[in-house]
PDB file of C-alpha atoms in Angstrom:
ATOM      1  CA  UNK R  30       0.000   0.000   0.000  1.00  0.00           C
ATOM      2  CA  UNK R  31       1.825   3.114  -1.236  1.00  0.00           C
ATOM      3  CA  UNK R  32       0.433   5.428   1.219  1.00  0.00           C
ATOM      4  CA  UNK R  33       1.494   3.775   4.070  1.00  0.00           C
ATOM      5  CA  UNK R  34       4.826   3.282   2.516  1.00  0.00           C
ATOM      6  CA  UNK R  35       5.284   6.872   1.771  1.00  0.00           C
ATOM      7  CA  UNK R  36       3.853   7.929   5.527  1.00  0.00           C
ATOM      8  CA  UNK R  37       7.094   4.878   6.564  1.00  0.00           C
ATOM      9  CA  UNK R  38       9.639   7.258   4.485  1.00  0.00           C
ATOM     10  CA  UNK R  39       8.566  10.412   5.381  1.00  0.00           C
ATOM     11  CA  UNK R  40       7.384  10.058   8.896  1.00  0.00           C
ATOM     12  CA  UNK R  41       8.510   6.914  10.581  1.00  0.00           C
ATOM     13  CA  UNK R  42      11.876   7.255  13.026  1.00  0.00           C
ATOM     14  CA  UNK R  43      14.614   4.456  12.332  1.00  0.00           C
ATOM     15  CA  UNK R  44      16.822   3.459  14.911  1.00  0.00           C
ATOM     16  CA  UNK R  45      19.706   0.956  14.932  1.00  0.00           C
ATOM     17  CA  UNK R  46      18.614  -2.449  14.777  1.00  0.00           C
ATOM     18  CA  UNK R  47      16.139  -2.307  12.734  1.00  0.00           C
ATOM     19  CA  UNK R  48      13.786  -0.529  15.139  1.00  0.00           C
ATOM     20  CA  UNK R  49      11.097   1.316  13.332  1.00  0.00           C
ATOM     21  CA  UNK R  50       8.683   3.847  15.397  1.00  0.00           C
ATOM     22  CA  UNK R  51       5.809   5.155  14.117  1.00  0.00           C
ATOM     23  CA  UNK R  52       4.077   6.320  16.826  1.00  0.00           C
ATOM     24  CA  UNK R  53       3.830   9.646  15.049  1.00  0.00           C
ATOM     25  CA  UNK R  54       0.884   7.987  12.605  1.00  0.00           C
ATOM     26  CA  UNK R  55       0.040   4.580  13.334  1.00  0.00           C
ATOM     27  CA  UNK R  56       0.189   3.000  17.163  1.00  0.00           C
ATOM     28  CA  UNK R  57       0.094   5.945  19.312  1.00  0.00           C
ATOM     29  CA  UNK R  58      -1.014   9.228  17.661  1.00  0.00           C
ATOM     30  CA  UNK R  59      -3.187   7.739  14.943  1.00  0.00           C
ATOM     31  CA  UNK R  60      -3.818   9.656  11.635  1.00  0.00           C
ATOM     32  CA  UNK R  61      -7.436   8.659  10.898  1.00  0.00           C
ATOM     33  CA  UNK R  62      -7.314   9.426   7.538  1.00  0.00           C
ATOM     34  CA  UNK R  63      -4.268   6.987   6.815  1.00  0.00           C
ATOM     35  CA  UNK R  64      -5.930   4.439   9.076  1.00  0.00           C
ATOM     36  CA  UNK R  65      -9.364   4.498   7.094  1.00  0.00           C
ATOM     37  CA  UNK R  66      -7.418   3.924   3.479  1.00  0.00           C
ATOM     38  CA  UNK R  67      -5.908   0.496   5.381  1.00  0.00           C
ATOM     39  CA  UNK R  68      -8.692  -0.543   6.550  1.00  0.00           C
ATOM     40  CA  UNK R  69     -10.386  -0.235   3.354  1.00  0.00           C
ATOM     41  CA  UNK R  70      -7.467  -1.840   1.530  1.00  0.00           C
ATOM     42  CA  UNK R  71      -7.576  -4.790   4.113  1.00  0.00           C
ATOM     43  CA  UNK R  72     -11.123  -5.296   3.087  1.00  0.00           C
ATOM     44  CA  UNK R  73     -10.699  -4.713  -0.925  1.00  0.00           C
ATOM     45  CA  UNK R  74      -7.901  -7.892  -0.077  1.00  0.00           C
ATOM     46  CA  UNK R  75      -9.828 -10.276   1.914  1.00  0.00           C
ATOM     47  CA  UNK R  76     -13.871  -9.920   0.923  1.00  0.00           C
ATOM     48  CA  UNK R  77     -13.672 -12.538  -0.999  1.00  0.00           C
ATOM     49  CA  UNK R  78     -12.794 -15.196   2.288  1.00  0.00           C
ATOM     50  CA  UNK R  79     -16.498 -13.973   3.795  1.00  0.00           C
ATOM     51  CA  UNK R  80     -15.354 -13.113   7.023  1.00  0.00           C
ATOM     52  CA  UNK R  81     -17.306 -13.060  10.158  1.00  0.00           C
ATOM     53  CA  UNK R  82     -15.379 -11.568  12.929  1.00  0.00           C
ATOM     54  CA  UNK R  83     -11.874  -9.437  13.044  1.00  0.00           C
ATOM     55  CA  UNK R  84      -9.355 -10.652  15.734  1.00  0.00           C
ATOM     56  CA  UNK R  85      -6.867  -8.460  17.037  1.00  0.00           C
ATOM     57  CA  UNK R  86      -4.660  -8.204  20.664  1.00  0.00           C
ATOM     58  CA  UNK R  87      -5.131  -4.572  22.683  1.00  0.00           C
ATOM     59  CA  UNK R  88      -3.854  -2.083  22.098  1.00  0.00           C
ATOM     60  CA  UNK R  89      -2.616  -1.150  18.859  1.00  0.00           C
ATOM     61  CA  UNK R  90      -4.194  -3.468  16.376  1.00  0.00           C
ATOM     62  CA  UNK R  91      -8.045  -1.980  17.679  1.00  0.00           C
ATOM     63  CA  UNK R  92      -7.989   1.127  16.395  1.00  0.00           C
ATOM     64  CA  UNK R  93      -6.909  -0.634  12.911  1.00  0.00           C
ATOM     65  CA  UNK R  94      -9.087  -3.710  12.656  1.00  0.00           C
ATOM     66  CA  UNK R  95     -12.371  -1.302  14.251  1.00  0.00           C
ATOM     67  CA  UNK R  96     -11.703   0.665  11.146  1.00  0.00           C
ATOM     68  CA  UNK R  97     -11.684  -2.247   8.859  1.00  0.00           C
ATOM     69  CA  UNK R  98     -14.321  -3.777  10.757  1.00  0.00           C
ATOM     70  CA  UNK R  99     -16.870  -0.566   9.065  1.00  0.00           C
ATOM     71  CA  UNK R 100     -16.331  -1.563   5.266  1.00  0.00           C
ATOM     72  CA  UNK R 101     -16.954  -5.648   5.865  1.00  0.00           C
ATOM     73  CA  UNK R 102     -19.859  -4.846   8.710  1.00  0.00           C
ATOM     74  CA  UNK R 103     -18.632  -6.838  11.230  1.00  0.00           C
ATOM     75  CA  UNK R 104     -17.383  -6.925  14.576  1.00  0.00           C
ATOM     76  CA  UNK R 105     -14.337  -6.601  16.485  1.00  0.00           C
ATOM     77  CA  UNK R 106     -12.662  -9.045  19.324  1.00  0.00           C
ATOM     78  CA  UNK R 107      -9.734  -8.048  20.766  1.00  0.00           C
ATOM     79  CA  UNK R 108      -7.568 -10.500  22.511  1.00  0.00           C
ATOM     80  CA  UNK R 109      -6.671  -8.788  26.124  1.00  0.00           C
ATOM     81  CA  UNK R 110      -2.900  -9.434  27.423  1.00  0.00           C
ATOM     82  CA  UNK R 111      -4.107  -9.416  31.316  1.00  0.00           C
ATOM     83  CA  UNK R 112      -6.345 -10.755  33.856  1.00  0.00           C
ATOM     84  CA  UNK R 113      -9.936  -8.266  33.544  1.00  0.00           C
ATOM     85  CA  UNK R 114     -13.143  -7.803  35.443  1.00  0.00           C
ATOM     86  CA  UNK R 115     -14.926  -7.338  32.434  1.00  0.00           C
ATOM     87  CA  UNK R 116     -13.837 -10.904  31.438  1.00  0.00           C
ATOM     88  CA  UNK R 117     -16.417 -12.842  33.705  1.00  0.00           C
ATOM     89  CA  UNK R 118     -16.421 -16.308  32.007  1.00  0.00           C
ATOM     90  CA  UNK R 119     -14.458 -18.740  30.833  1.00  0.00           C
ATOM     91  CA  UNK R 120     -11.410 -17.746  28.444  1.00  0.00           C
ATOM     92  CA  UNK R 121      -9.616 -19.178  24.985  1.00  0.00           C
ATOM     93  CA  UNK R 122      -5.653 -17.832  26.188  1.00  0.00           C
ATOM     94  CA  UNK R 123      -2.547 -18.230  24.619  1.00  0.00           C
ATOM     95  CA  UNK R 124       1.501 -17.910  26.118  1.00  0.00           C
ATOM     96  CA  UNK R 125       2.707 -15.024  23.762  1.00  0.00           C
ATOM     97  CA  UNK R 126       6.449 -13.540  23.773  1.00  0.00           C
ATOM     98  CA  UNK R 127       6.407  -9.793  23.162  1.00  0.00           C
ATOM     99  CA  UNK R 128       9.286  -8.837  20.648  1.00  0.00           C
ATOM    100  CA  UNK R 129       9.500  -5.176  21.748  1.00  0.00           C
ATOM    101  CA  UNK R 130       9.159  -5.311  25.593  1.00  0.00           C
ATOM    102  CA  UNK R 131      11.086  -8.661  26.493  1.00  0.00           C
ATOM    103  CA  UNK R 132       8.441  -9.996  28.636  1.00  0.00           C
ATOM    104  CA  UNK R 133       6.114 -13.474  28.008  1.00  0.00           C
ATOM    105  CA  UNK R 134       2.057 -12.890  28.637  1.00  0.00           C
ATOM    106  CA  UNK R 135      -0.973 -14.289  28.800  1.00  0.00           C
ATOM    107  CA  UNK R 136      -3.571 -12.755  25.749  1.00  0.00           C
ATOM    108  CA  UNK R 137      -7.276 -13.973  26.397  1.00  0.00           C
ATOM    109  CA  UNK R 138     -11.161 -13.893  25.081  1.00  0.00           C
ATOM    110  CA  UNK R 139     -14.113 -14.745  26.474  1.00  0.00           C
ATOM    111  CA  UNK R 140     -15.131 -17.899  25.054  1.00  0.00           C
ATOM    112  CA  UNK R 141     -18.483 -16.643  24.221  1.00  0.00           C
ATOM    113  CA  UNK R 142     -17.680 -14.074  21.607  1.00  0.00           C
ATOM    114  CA  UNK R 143     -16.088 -16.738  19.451  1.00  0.00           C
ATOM    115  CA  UNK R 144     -17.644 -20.378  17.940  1.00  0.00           C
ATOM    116  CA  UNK R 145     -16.572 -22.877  15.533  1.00  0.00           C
ATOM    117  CA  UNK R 146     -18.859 -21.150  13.283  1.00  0.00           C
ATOM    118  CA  UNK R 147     -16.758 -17.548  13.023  1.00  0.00           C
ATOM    119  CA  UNK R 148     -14.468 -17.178  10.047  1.00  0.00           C
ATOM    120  CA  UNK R 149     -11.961 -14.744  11.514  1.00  0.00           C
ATOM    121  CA  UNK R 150      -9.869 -12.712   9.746  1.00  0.00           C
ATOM    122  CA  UNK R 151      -7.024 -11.385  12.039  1.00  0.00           C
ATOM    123  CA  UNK R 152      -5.066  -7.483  11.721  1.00  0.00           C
ATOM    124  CA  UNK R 153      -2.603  -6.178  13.711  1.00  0.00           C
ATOM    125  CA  UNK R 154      -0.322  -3.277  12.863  1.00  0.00           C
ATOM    126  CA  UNK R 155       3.491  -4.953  12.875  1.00  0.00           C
ATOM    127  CA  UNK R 156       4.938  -8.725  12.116  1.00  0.00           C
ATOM    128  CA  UNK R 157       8.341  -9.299  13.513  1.00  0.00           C
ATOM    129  CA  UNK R 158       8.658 -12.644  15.514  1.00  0.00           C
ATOM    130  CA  UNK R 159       5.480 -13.642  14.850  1.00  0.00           C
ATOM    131  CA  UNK R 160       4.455 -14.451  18.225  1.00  0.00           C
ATOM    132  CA  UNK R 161       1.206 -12.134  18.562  1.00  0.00           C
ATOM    133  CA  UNK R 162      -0.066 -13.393  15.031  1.00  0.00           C
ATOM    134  CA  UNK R 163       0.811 -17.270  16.926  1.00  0.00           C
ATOM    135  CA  UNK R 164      -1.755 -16.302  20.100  1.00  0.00           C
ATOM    136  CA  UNK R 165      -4.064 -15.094  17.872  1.00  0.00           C
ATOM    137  CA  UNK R 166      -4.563 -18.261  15.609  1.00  0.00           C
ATOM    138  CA  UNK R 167      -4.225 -20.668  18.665  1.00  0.00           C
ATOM    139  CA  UNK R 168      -7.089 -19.014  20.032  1.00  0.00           C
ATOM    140  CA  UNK R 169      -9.396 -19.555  16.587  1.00  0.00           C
ATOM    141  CA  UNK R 170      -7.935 -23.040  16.575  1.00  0.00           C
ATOM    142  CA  UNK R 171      -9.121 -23.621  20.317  1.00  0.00           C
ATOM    143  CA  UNK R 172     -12.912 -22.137  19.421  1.00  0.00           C
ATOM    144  CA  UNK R 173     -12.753 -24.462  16.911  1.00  0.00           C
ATOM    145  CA  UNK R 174     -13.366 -21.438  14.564  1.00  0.00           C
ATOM    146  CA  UNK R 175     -11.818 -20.797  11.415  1.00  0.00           C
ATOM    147  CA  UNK R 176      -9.075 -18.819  10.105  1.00  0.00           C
ATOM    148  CA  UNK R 177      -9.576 -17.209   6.875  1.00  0.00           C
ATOM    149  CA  UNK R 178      -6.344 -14.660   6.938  1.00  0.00           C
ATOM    150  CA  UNK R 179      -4.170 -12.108   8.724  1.00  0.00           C
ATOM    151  CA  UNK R 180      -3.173  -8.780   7.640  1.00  0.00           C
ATOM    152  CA  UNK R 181      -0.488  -6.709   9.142  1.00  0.00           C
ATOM    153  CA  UNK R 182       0.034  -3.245   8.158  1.00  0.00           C
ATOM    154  CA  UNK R 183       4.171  -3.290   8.537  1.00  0.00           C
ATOM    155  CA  UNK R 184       5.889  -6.835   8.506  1.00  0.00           C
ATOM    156  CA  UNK R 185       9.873  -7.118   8.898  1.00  0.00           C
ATOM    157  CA  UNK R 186      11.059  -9.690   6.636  1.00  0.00           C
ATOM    158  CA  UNK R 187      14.436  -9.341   8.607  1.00  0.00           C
ATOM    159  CA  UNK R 188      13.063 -11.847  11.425  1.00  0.00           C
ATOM    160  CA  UNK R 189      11.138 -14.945  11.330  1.00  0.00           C
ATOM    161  CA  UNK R 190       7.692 -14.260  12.179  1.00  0.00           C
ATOM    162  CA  UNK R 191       6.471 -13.641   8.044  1.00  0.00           C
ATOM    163  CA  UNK R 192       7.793 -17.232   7.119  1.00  0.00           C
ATOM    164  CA  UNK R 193       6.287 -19.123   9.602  1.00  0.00           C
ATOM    165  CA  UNK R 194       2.900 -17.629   9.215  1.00  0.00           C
ATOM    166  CA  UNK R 195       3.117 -18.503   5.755  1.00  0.00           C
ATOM    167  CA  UNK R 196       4.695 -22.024   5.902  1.00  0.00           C
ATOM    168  CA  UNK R 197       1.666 -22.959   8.490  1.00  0.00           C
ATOM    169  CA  UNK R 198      -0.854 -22.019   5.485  1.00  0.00           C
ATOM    170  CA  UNK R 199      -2.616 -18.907   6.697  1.00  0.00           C
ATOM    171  CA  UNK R 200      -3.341 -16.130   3.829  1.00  0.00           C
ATOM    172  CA  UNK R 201      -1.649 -13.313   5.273  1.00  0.00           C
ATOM    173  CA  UNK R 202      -1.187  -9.834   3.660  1.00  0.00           C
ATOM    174  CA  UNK R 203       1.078  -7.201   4.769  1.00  0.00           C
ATOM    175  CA  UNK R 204       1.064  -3.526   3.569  1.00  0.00           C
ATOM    176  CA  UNK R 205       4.542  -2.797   4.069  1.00  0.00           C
ATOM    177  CA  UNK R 206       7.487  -5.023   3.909  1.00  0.00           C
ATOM    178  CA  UNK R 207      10.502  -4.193   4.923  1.00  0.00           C
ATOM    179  CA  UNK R 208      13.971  -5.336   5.119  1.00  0.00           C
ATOM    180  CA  UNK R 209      17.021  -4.707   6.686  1.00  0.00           C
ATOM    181  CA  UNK R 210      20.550  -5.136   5.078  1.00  0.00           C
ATOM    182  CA  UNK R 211      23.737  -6.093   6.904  1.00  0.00           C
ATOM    183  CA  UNK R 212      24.716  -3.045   7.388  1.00  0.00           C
ATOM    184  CA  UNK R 213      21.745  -2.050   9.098  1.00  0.00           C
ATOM    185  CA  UNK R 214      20.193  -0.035   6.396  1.00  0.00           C
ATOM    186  CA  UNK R 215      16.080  -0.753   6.426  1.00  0.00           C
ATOM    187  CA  UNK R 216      15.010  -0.804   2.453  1.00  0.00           C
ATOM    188  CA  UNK R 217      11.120  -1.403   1.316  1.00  0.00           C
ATOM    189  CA  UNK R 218       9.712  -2.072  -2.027  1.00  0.00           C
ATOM    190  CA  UNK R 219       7.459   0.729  -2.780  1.00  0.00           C
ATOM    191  CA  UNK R 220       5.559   1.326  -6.244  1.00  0.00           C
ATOM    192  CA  UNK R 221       8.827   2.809  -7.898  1.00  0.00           C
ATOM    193  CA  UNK R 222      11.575   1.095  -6.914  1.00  0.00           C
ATOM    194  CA  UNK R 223      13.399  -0.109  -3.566  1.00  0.00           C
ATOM    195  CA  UNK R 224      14.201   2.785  -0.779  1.00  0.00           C
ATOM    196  CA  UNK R 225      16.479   2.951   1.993  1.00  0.00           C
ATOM    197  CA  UNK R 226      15.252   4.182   5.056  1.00  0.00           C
ATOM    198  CA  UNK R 227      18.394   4.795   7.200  1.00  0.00           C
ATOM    199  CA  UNK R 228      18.982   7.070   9.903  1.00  0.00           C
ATOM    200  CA  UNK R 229      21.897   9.630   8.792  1.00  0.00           C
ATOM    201  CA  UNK R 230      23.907  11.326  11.303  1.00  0.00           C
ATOM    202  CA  UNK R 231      25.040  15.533  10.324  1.00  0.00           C
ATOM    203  CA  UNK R 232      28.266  14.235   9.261  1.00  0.00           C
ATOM    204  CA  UNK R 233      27.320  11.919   7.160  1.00  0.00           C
ATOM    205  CA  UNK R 234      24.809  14.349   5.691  1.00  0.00           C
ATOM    206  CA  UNK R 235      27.436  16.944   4.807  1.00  0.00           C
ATOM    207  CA  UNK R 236      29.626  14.773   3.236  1.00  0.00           C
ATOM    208  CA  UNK R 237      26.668  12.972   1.140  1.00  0.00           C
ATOM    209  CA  UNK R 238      25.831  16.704   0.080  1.00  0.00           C
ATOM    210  CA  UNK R 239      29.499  17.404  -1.070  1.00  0.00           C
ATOM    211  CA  UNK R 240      29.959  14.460  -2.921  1.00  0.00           C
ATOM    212  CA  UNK R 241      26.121  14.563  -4.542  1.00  0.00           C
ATOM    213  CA  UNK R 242      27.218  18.563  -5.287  1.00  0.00           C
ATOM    214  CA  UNK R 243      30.412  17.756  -6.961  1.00  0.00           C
ATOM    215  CA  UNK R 244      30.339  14.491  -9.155  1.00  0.00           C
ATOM    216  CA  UNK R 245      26.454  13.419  -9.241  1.00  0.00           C
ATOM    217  CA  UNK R 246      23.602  15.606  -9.074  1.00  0.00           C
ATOM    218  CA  UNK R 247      24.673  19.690  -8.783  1.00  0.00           C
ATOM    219  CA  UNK R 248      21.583  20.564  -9.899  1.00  0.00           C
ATOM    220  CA  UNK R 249      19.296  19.422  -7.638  1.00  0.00           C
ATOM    221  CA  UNK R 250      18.158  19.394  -3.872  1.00  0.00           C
ATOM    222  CA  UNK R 251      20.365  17.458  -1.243  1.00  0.00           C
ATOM    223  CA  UNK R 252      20.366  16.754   2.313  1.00  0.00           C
ATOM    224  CA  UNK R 253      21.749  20.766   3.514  1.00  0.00           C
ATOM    225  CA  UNK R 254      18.624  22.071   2.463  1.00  0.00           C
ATOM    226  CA  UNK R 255      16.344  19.581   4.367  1.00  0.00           C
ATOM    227  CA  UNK R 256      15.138  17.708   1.719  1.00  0.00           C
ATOM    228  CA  UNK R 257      14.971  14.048   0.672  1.00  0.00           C
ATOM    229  CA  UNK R 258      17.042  13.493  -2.262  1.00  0.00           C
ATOM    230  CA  UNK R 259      16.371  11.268  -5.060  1.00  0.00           C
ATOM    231  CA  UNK R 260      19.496   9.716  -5.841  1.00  0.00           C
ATOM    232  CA  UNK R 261      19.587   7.672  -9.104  1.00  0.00           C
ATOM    233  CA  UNK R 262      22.851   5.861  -9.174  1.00  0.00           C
ATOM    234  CA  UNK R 263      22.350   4.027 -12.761  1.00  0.00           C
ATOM    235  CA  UNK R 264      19.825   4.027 -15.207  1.00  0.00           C
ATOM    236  CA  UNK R 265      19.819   0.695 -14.865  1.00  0.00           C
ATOM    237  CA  UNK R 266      18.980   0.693 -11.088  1.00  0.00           C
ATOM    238  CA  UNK R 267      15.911   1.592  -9.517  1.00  0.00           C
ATOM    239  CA  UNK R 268      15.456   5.225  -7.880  1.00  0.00           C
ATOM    240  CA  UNK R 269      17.145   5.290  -4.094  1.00  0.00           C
ATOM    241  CA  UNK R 270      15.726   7.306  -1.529  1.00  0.00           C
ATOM    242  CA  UNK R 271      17.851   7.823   1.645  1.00  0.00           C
ATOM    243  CA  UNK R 272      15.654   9.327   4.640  1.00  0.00           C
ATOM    244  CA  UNK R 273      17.553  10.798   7.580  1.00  0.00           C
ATOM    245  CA  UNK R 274      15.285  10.958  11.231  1.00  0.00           C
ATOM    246  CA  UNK R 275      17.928  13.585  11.731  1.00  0.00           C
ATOM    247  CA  UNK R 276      17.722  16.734  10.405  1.00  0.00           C
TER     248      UNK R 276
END
């Protein structure tokens, strides 16, 4: 999904590691508008599978899937990660490591939202290990439901969690794709060519400028004047973009 790509390059901050915030737009301050155009692509991808219920795990994935949920008409369950009053009955749980935080927890639904008859389609906003996307289809598999796909807005195809989704069968989608080089440069496929999202440190920036000034592009915009440079190193090649968190 180009949008989202383009709100990754222009918005998202990198950090070593292959750590990719984007709290700015997605999982903390969320740009409705953006939000609304995945949710509609998430349903223009997976109509066709019928589904009768959206899955997700608090608390970033509900704002997503609730906005998807409006274009199939359907509802949302989220999975909750703790012990809750307003979970009265008995509960479908699952052991799930967290990636980001270190820490192993509990997620959980009342086992009277879900029945072997739901065909559950499951969205959450990243894929790294995989482990989230794991609790979420043991819990379908324990309700005896079905699932009929998962779709992640970002998914980092530097770590595991992508290929063993898709070796165990499930139709999974992700929006964004990106990976991460050995020299710790992120790069995602967009609609024109591959990009490099790297963090680049004032240094670095001035002596990409002189360079680009002197022997590539001295016509056109660089790094010293705040802008994102399109770099075309070969007509053979696709178009490079290098995006620096640190202006």
């Amino acid at each position: 999904m180009q949008l989202l790509k383009d709100m990754i390059i222009n918005n998202a901050e990198i950090k070593p590691g292959g750590v990719v915030i984007v709290s700015e737009f997605l999982n903390h301050k969320m740009n409705i508008s953006l939000i609304d155009k995945i949710g509609e692509e998430f349903y223009n991808r997976f109509k066709n599978t019928n589904p009768s219920l959206i899955l997700t795990v608090e608390a970033s994935g509900i704002g997503i899937a609730c906005l998807a949920a409006r274009y199939f008409g359907i509802d949302v369950l989220f999975a909750k990660k703790s012990n809750s009053k307003n979970i009265t009955g008995e509960t479908y749980s699952s052991l799930v490591r967290s990636f980001t935080k270190g820490t192993v927890f509990d997620v959980r639904v009342d086992k009277k939202f879900i029945n072997k008859n739901d065909r559950v389609l499951i969205i959450d906003d990243f894929l790294a290990d995989g482990e989230a996307l794991r609790g979420l289809i043991d819990i379908v598999n324990q309700a005896g439901a079905e699932v009929v796909g998962a779709g992640i807005c970002i998914e980092k195809a530097f770590q595991p969690g992508g290929d063993k989704i898709r070796k165990a069968g499930i139709n999974l989608h992700s929006l964004a794709i990106l990976d991460l080089d050995k020299d710790g440069n992120l790069w995602i496929m967009t609609e024109n060519g591959v990009y490099a999202i790297t963090p680049v440190l004032p240094m670095q920036k001035q002596a990409i400028c002189h360079v680009l000034r002197i022997f590539l592009l001295p016509q056109s915009k660089c790094f010293c004047s705040e802008e994102v440079l399109p770099l075309q190193l070969n007509p053979l090649l696709p178009v490079f973009f290098v995006h620096s968190q640190h202006k």
